[in-house]
């Protein structure tokens, strides 16, 4: 795993880091596609896909560490891979025959590089809803998704749908983005992750065939939950990777900047701030790796894998780190050139992916109570 | 913005100054005109913020993102027509005669609408403030006259205050730090004036200024004891503007790098002699740090009001977001914090009116002059010539120095620092928490809340980083009493 992460780290330094700031300004999607293509050539994209399906067969923790390394160069680019890995994981959950068939579809559509995938989770905080209905023996979906990452870039979308607005019966489909009836809403122009424009996906009587449905219709609840847990773990990794870079920039700057009669690294308050950042990075890294490895699942009253808690801790910690890193840089930190304010903006968007952290706290307890009542 | 449908905050129909700071109720009994005028200023400011600034907030942010040099001069002219550009100038001399409290109230409402635009036209008050701190009466009147003429002719005259250098940010604001600062700019005494060379950085409106008030040392080896303050017309030979920074937020306000290449400044434009430059800086900071605290409250309010408006239209699970219990508690939390800091800011503004440089306008001879002598005469050349009389100028300066003593400057700098830290940390915290409430959909650019988040961070840094401000508070409140 260490060797794979190291290769990916070197790739990111060479191909992502040097242009990330520029891309943040101009939202250069051509550059993003060129990075995607290069990464496709060395197997970064199907990192979590089993070898028998043409992948590298790595664990969720390994994928997270790669996302961490990518996010250190550019969280926007990392977020593209984040959504890709989650979408691929959902497809991998299909039964053997269907899984092989779905992967063949993707690989045959490879073109210059593996197609970019997006994934849509329903949101409790968004009244917009994608409904599924039958008409004349055919199945259609209708509605608007929440803001979705990779929406503008993707060729395929994995969609988790609730059969009825408020129930737990869920279906998971894989659909081509250019299917008849699918349109994109406006780019939300989020303050961060600028190379990955987020937009709602609009479904207008889009027909879905049996082949689109991953697993069985109405039986995707468990897949939804595991996919969401992985998603949260990956978000935590991206946030920490970005924060890690903010910390190292602040550490370096503090050793170069002179104020109040000495290099500012010699001021105890700066030392305290940097030490605080490092503590959060250390704890956060352990939290998402432990969560994704499943080592403590079910232990110590933890009702879930723990990735959602890693997401909450890591994104909150990462934002504090980034805000403090800008502060250490003073006026320079507020300018685009130094790259620190970009990290702060990127992390704030990551913090809201899935659900915002207060909502996640509430939802967790509601899920526990619901599960207890159902028993 | 189209989703602003509820009559709260900026969209309230009635002033709520007394409701927000109950101590002003008692104060209104004692000083009805003073508080009454502040209430009227709040109504005026809200209308301007709502009708002129708010509709342009996102457009200016977008255009400035593409080109940091962007300026909307039509917007300046619209604001100028309301006289807000000269609000702080005495009414008799053509302005709106704002007190410090009026100015704070005005700033709060404008910042709620947009920090960048408000900083763009609002920071122009540096011209009058720098002149009043310097307090050569003829210069003060000259500055006022230029500002009033600029307003009448609709031709902007911009001022900027430039202290920061590439290697000296916080170092230029504190005596202990200035003693060891590494100077990038230097002034050399020559016959009839000084020659300035070097670079200044992060100057608000530096790229637009017709006049700059600049602090430069005359001996790089001893900056603390040789720091001087100069007035430099932008048209001076050798002066040029470098880069205009591409910032995270507050994009509507230019932040510029300035180059001085053998710029000659005549002796008459030496405002503070070598050794008095820090004193000039500290006196300005004793006013402006509190202002930035109010700015922080404005950003926090702007973010929270947008959040409430959004929550009133956003449906979740069959009801509105504002009806969710956790949202109500979070909003209440943020409101209680804003209420506390806001009251402290008004408190500070009233203190400035009472014990700082504006007190001069309450002084009997000055008050009588303003009341009795016609405006044309005050602003005319004969009065200016009279005020150039050295004895009279010395007497007036002595009066000003008696009112604004060193002790008073440091007291206000400490109080201002405390408000600055509280207000700007509040802005950053609330701008972030608001996004947690509205989620990723509410974070979309069109709602303006992510802009508040981007704007907030800058305020924690300028006017002295919050860390430097904390040191000021410690040294004034604790350190000097303990001999530390």
GROMACS .gro file of C-alpha atoms in nm, chain A residues 165-307:
model
  143
  165UNK     CA    1  -4.019   1.003  -0.045
  166UNK     CA    2  -4.004   0.898   0.318
  167UNK     CA    3  -3.935   0.530   0.320
  168UNK     CA    4  -3.628   0.314   0.328
  169UNK     CA    5  -3.693   0.120   0.013
  170UNK     CA    6  -3.415   0.220  -0.219
  171UNK     CA    7  -3.302   0.143  -0.568
  172UNK     CA    8  -2.960   0.200  -0.720
  173UNK     CA    9  -2.911   0.256  -1.094
  174UNK     CA   10  -2.624   0.324  -1.329
  175UNK     CA   11  -2.718   0.546  -1.619
  176UNK     CA   12  -2.542   0.729  -1.903
  177UNK     CA   13  -2.547   1.103  -1.840
  178UNK     CA   14  -2.642   1.169  -2.199
  179UNK     CA   15  -2.952   0.950  -2.182
  180UNK     CA   16  -3.265   1.113  -2.324
  181UNK     CA   17  -3.431   1.335  -2.064
  182UNK     CA   18  -3.122   1.407  -1.853
  183UNK     CA   19  -3.009   1.768  -1.830
  184UNK     CA   20  -2.780   1.961  -1.603
  185UNK     CA   21  -2.883   2.260  -1.392
  186UNK     CA   22  -2.664   2.566  -1.351
  187UNK     CA   23  -2.314   2.542  -1.213
  188UNK     CA   24  -2.352   2.644  -0.847
  189UNK     CA   25  -2.017   2.832  -0.858
  190UNK     CA   26  -1.911   2.701  -0.521
  191UNK     CA   27  -1.622   2.885  -0.357
  192UNK     CA   28  -1.393   2.580  -0.368
  193UNK     CA   29  -1.326   2.262  -0.565
  194UNK     CA   30  -1.348   2.488  -0.869
  195UNK     CA   31  -1.219   2.238  -1.123
  196UNK     CA   32  -1.514   2.013  -1.030
  197UNK     CA   33  -1.826   2.219  -1.106
  198UNK     CA   34  -2.120   2.107  -0.891
  199UNK     CA   35  -2.464   2.120  -1.051
  200UNK     CA   36  -2.803   1.954  -1.003
  201UNK     CA   37  -2.889   1.675  -1.244
  202UNK     CA   38  -3.241   1.701  -1.384
  203UNK     CA   39  -3.427   1.385  -1.480
  204UNK     CA   40  -3.728   1.440  -1.703
  205UNK     CA   41  -3.911   1.113  -1.757
  206UNK     CA   42  -3.588   0.921  -1.803
  207UNK     CA   43  -3.653   0.559  -1.887
  208UNK     CA   44  -3.450   0.304  -1.695
  209UNK     CA   45  -3.418  -0.054  -1.807
  210UNK     CA   46  -3.358  -0.363  -1.596
  211UNK     CA   47  -2.992  -0.355  -1.700
  212UNK     CA   48  -2.953  -0.012  -1.534
  213UNK     CA   49  -3.059  -0.138  -1.192
  214UNK     CA   50  -2.773  -0.251  -0.970
  215UNK     CA   51  -2.891  -0.551  -0.776
  216UNK     CA   52  -3.266  -0.575  -0.731
  217UNK     CA   53  -3.513  -0.293  -0.741
  218UNK     CA   54  -3.606  -0.171  -0.392
  219UNK     CA   55  -3.321  -0.359  -0.223
  220UNK     CA   56  -3.040  -0.103  -0.230
  221UNK     CA   57  -3.070   0.027   0.128
  222UNK     CA   58  -2.767  -0.164   0.255
  223UNK     CA   59  -2.566  -0.066  -0.053
  224UNK     CA   60  -2.669   0.297   0.000
  225UNK     CA   61  -2.547   0.290   0.359
  226UNK     CA   62  -2.213   0.130   0.284
  227UNK     CA   63  -2.157   0.362  -0.014
  228UNK     CA   64  -2.235   0.663   0.202
  229UNK     CA   65  -1.996   0.545   0.472
  230UNK     CA   66  -1.717   0.508   0.215
  231UNK     CA   67  -1.808   0.850   0.074
  232UNK     CA   68  -1.771   1.009   0.416
  233UNK     CA   69  -1.439   0.835   0.475
  234UNK     CA   70  -1.308   0.964   0.142
  235UNK     CA   71  -1.430   1.317   0.215
  236UNK     CA   72  -1.241   1.303   0.546
  237UNK     CA   73  -0.927   1.195   0.362
  238UNK     CA   74  -0.954   1.475   0.105
  239UNK     CA   75  -1.009   1.735   0.376
  240UNK     CA   76  -0.710   1.618   0.573
  241UNK     CA   77  -0.489   1.602   0.267
  242UNK     CA   78  -0.569   1.961   0.185
  243UNK     CA   79  -0.520   2.064   0.548
  244UNK     CA   80  -0.189   1.881   0.556
  245UNK     CA   81  -0.065   2.102   0.274
  246UNK     CA   82  -0.195   2.413   0.452
  247UNK     CA   83  -0.004   2.313   0.764
  248UNK     CA   84   0.321   2.248   0.577
  249UNK     CA   85   0.290   2.582   0.397
  250UNK     CA   86   0.233   2.758   0.729
  251UNK     CA   87   0.528   2.580   0.888
  252UNK     CA   88   0.759   2.680   0.604
  253UNK     CA   89   0.632   3.039   0.594
  254UNK     CA   90   0.679   3.077   0.968
  255UNK     CA   91   1.044   2.984   0.926
  256UNK     CA   92   1.091   3.241   0.649
  257UNK     CA   93   0.892   3.537   0.784
  258UNK     CA   94   1.043   3.793   1.017
  259UNK     CA   95   0.822   4.001   1.248
  260UNK     CA   96   0.853   4.131   1.603
  261UNK     CA   97   1.229   4.090   1.604
  262UNK     CA   98   1.261   3.727   1.501
  263UNK     CA   99   1.136   3.462   1.260
  264UNK     CA  100   0.775   3.410   1.354
  265UNK     CA  101   0.834   3.037   1.411
  266UNK     CA  102   1.008   3.148   1.731
  267UNK     CA  103   0.691   3.310   1.866
  268UNK     CA  104   0.516   3.074   2.105
  269UNK     CA  105   0.170   3.163   1.980
  270UNK     CA  106   0.270   3.056   1.628
  271UNK     CA  107   0.423   2.739   1.772
  272UNK     CA  108   0.099   2.673   1.958
  273UNK     CA  109  -0.107   2.721   1.643
  274UNK     CA  110   0.117   2.492   1.437
  275UNK     CA  111   0.128   2.230   1.712
  276UNK     CA  112  -0.250   2.238   1.733
  277UNK     CA  113  -0.270   2.183   1.356
  278UNK     CA  114  -0.037   1.885   1.373
  279UNK     CA  115  -0.233   1.726   1.657
  280UNK     CA  116  -0.553   1.748   1.455
  281UNK     CA  117  -0.381   1.603   1.148
  282UNK     CA  118  -0.245   1.309   1.345
  283UNK     CA  119  -0.576   1.225   1.511
  284UNK     CA  120  -0.775   1.284   1.194
  285UNK     CA  121  -0.556   1.057   0.983
  286UNK     CA  122  -0.597   0.774   1.235
  287UNK     CA  123  -0.971   0.829   1.244
  288UNK     CA  124  -1.042   0.790   0.874
  289UNK     CA  125  -0.804   0.499   0.823
  290UNK     CA  126  -0.950   0.313   1.122
  291UNK     CA  127  -1.304   0.387   1.006
  292UNK     CA  128  -1.248   0.271   0.649
  293UNK     CA  129  -1.060  -0.039   0.757
  294UNK     CA  130  -1.367  -0.141   0.961
  295UNK     CA  131  -1.145  -0.242   1.253
  296UNK     CA  132  -1.369  -0.105   1.527
  297UNK     CA  133  -1.702  -0.146   1.353
  298UNK     CA  134  -1.967  -0.243   1.604
  299UNK     CA  135  -1.737  -0.185   1.901
  300UNK     CA  136  -1.770   0.071   2.180
  301UNK     CA  137  -2.132   0.152   2.096
  302UNK     CA  138  -2.031   0.271   1.751
  303UNK     CA  139  -2.341   0.187   1.550
  304UNK     CA  140  -2.181   0.237   1.212
  305UNK     CA  141  -1.841   0.195   1.055
  306UNK     CA  142  -1.748   0.533   1.195
  307UNK     CA  143  -1.668   0.703   0.867
   0.00000   0.00000   0.00000
